[in-house]
Each structure stands twice: as structure tokens, then as C-alpha cells.
mmCIF file of C-alpha atoms in Angstrom:
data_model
loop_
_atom_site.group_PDB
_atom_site.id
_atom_site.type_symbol
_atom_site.label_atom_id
_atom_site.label_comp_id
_atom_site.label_asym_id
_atom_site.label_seq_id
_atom_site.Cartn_x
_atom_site.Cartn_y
_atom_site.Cartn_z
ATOM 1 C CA UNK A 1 -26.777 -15.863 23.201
ATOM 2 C CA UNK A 2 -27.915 -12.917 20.991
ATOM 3 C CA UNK A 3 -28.231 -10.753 24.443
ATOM 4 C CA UNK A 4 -24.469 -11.265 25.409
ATOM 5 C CA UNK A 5 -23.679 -9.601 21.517
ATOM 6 C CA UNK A 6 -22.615 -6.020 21.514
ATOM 7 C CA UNK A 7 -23.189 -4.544 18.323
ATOM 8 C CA UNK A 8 -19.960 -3.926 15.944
ATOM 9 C CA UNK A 9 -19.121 -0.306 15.386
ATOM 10 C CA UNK A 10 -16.631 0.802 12.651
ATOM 11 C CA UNK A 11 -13.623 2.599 14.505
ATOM 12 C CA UNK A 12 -13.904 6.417 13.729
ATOM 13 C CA UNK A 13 -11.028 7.836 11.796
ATOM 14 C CA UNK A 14 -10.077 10.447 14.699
ATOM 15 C CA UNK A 15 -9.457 7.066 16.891
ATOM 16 C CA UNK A 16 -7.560 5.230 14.273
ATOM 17 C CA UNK A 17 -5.271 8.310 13.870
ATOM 18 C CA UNK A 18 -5.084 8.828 17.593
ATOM 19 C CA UNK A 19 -4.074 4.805 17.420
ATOM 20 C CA UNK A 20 -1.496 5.544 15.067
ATOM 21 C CA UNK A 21 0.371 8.306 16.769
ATOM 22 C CA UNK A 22 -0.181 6.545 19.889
ATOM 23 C CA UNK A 23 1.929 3.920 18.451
ATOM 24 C CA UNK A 24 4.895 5.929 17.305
ATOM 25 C CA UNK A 25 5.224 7.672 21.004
ATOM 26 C CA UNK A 26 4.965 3.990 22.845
ATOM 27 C CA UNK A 27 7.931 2.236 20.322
ATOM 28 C CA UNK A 28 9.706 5.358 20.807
ATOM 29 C CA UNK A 29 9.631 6.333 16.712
ATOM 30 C CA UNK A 30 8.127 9.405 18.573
ATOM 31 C CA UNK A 31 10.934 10.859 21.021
ATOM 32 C CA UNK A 32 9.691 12.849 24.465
ATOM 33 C CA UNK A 33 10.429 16.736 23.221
ATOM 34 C CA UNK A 34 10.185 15.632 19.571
ATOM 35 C CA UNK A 35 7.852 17.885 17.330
ATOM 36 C CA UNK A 36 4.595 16.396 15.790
ATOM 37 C CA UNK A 37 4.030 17.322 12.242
ATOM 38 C CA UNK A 38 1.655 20.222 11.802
ATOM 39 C CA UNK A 39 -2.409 19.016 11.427
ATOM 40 C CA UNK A 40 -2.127 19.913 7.241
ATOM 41 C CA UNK A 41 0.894 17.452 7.176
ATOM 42 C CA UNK A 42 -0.409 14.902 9.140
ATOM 43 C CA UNK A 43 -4.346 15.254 6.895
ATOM 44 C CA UNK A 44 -2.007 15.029 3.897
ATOM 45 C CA UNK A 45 0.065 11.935 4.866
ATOM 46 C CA UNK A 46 -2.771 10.011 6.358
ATOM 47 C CA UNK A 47 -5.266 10.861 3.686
ATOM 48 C CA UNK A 48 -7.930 12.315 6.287
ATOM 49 C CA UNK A 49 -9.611 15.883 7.216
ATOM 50 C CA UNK A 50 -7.536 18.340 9.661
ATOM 51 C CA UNK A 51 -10.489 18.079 11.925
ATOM 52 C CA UNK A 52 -10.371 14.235 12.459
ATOM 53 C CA UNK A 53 -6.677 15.046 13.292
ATOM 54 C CA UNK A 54 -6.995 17.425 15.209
ATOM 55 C CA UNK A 55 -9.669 15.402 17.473
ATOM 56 C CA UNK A 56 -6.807 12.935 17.674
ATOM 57 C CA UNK A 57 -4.312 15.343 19.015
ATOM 58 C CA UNK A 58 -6.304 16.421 21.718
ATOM 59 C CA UNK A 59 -7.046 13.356 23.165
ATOM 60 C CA UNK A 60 -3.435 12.908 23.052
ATOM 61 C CA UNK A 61 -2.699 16.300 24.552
ATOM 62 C CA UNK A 62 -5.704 15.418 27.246
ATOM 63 C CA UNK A 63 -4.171 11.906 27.975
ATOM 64 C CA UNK A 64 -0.100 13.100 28.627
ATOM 65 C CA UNK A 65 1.160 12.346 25.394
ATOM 66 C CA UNK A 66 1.728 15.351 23.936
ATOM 67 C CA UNK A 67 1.619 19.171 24.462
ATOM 68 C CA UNK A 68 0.911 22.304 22.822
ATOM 69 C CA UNK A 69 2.880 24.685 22.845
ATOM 70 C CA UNK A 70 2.198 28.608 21.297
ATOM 71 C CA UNK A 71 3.097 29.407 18.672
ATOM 72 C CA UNK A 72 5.901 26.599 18.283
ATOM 73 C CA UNK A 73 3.664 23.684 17.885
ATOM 74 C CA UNK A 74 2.963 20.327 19.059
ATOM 75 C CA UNK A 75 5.575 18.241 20.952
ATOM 76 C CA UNK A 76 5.574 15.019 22.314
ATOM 77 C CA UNK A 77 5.308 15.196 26.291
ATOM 78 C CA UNK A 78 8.623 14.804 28.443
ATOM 79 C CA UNK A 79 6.975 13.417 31.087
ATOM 80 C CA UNK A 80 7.992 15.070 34.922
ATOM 81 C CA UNK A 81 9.376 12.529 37.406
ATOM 82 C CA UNK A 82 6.393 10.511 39.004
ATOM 83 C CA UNK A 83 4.077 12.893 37.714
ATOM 84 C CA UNK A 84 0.853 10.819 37.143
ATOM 85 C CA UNK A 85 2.506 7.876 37.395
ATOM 86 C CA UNK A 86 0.909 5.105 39.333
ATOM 87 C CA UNK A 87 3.985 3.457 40.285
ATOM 88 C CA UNK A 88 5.406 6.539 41.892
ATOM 89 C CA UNK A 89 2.205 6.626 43.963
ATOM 90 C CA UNK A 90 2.119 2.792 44.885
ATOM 91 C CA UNK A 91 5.637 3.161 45.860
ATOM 92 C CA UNK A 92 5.215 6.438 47.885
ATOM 93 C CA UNK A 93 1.868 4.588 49.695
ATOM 94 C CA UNK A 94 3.884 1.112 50.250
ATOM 95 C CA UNK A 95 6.778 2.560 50.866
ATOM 96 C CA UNK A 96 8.597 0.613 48.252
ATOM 97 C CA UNK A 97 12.074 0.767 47.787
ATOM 98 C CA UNK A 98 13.960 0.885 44.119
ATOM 99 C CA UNK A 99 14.894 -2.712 43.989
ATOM 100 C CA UNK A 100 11.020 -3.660 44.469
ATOM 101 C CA UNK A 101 10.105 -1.806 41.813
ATOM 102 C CA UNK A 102 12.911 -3.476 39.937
ATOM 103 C CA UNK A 103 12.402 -6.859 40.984
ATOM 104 C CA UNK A 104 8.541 -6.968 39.186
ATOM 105 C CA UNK A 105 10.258 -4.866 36.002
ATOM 106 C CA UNK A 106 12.059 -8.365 35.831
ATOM 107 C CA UNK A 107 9.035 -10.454 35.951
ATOM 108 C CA UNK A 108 6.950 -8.078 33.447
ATOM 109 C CA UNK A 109 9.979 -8.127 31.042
ATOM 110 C CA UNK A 110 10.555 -11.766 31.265
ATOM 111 C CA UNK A 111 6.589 -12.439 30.224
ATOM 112 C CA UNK A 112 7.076 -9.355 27.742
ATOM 113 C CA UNK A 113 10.078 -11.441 25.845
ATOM 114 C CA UNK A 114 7.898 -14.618 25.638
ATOM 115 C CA UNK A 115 4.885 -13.356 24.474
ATOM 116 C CA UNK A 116 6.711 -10.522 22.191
ATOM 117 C CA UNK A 117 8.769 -13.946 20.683
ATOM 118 C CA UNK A 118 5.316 -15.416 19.879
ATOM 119 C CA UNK A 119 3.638 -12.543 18.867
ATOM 120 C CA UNK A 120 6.259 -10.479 16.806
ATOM 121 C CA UNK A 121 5.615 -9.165 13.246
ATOM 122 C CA UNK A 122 7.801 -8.550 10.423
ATOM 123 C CA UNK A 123 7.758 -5.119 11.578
ATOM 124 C CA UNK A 124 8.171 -5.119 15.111
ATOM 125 C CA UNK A 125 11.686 -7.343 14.591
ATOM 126 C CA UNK A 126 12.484 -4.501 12.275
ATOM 127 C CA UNK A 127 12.065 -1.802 15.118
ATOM 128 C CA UNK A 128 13.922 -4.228 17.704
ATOM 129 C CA UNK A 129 16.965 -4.691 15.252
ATOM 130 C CA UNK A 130 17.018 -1.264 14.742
ATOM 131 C CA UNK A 131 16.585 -0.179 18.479
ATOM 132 C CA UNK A 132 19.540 -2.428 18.594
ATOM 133 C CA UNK A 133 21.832 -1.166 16.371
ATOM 134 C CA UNK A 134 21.313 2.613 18.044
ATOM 135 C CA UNK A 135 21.942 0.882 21.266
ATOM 136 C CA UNK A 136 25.358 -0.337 20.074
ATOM 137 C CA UNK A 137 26.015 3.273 18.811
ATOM 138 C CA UNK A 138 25.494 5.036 21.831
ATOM 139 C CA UNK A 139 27.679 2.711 23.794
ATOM 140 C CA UNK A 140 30.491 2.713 20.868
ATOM 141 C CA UNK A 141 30.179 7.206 21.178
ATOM 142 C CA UNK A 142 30.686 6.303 25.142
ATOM 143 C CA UNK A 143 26.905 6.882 25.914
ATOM 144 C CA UNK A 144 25.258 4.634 28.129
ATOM 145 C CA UNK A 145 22.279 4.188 25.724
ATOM 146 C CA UNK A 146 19.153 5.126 27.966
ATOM 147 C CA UNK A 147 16.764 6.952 25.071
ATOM 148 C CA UNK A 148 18.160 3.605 22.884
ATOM 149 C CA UNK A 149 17.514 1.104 25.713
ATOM 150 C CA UNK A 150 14.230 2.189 26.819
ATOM 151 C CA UNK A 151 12.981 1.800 23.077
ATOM 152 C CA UNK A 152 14.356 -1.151 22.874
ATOM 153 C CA UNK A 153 12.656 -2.323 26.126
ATOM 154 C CA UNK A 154 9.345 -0.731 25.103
ATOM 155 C CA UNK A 155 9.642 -2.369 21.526
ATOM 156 C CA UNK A 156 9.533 -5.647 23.279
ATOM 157 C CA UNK A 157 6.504 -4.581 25.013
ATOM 158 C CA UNK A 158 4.951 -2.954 21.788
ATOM 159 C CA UNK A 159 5.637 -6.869 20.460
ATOM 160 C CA UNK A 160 3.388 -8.361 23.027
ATOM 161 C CA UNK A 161 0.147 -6.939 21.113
ATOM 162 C CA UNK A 162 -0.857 -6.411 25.104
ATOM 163 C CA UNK A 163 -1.878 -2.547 25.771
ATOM 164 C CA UNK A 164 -1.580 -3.071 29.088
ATOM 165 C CA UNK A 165 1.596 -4.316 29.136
ATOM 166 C CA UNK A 166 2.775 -1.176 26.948
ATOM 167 C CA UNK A 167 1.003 0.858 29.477
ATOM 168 C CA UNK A 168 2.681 -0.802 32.990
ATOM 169 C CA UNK A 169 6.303 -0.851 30.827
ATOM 170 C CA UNK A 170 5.603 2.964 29.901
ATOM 171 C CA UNK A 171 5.117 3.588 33.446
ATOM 172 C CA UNK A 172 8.270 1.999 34.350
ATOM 173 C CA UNK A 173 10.543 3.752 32.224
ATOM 174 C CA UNK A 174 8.944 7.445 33.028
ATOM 175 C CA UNK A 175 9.535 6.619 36.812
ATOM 176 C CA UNK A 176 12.927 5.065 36.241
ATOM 177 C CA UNK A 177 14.748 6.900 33.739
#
């Protein structure tokens, strides 16, 4: 059995911050054009060196998530239509139509309600009560509540404690909306 053991490794400090921020794009805390506090900030409110930080940024800038840009800052990505986007290229190689793609959002939500009901913490209800409430606001102000509903939608999927599922719903949302 000892052969079929990997050895533990403590998670380095650049990968939990890279975790963190990570997070706050995927629930949407994190809006697409949003700026991301300057490195100092970010040491100073996580309690860590600038350089672990900034190791953390630029996996996210390498990964999509967020950009540089001069002399401005860091932002969090607006991602381009399809760009990247493996659904864009499954339905552009299967020729899917919109209603295909819609028809396994259904399926992928329906599993992400169950599991997110199951799996939910204190916090995550928090975010979907809140996601809620901004939802109702936008459609009071005669908005249709997109930004609102796709945080919503991706809080359920944050719920789930499934990166995958995060990752396919994420993918969704950039091709759909």
C-alpha cells in the first residue's frame, strides 16, 4: 500500500493566494473589467510578501483571468466571445445549435442545485441570498439582470465544492452571455 502514497506537500502561499482570488472572479465578488487591488494592498490584507502575490497574479494573468494593463493596473479579464472557450469549439466542430448547448446547461444546473443543496456553507447561502437580492434589483430598475443572474448561477456552481463544475458553468456563461 505504501507505493500507491504520494507524499503530502504543504500548499505554497503564491497558490493559496492564487486560490483565493480565483474564488472571488468564479462567484462573481470579482466583476469582468473590475480592478484588482494593487500587489502592496493585496501583501497587506492577506498578510504575505508582494512577491508571493505577485506569482499569483501571473498565473492568473497566464490562465485568462485577469490582465495587465500599463500603467492603469490589473483588471479582471472580460473574456471575448468564444475566445478559448471549449464549448464554442465543440459547437463550431459538431455543428451544434444554441438549444443543444442549452439543453446540457439544464442537466449541469439541475446536478449543480443538488449537490450545491448538500454541499452549501454558511457562506455560500450568504453569496446566493445576496446574488438574489441584486437580481431582484436589476429587474425592479427594468434591467434584465444578466451580470446578477450569471452570479447567481455560478454561486450555485461555486456551492458544489466541484472545480470542474465551476469550470464547465464558467464556460457556459462566457459563451452565452
Amino acid at each position: 500500500m505504501n507505493g500507491l502514497l504520494k507524499q503530502v506537500k504543504p500548499k505554497r502561499i503564491s497558490d493559496q493566494i492564487f486560490d483565493q482570488l480565483q474564488e472571488l472572479i468564479s462567484r462573481g465578488e470579482l466583476k469582468p473589467g473590475e480592478q484588482v487591488m494593487p500587489e502592496r494592498e493585496l501583501s497587506e490584507a492577506m498578510n504575505v510578501s508582494r512577491t508571493s502575490v505577485r506569482n499569483a497574479i501571473s498565473k492568473l494573468v497566464a490562465l485568462g483571468f485577469l490582465e495587465h494593463r500599463q500603467g492603469q493596473g490589473t483588471f479582471v479579464r472580460v473574456p471575448s466571445s468564444g475566445e478559448n472557450n471549449p464549448l464554442a469549439s465543440a459547437m463550431n466542430i459538431h455543428e451544434a445549435t444554441l438549444e443543444d448547448i442549452l439543453e446540457v446547461r439544464l442537466g449541469l444546473e439541475c446536478n449543480a442545485a443538488a449537490l450545491a443543496a448538500q454541499r452549501a456553507t454558511d457562506e455560500d447561502i450568504r453569496f446566493l441570498e445576496k446574488s438574489m437580492e441584486e437580481m431582484k434589483s436589476e429587474y425592479k430598475a427594468g434591467s434584465h439582470g444578466t451580470e446578477a443572474d450569471v452570479s447567481f448561477h455560478m454561486a450555485i456552481a461555486y456551492a458544489t465544492k466541484n472545480q470542474v463544475q465551476v469550470s464547465i458553468m464558467r464556460n457556459f456563461y462566457d459563451l452565452l452571455f
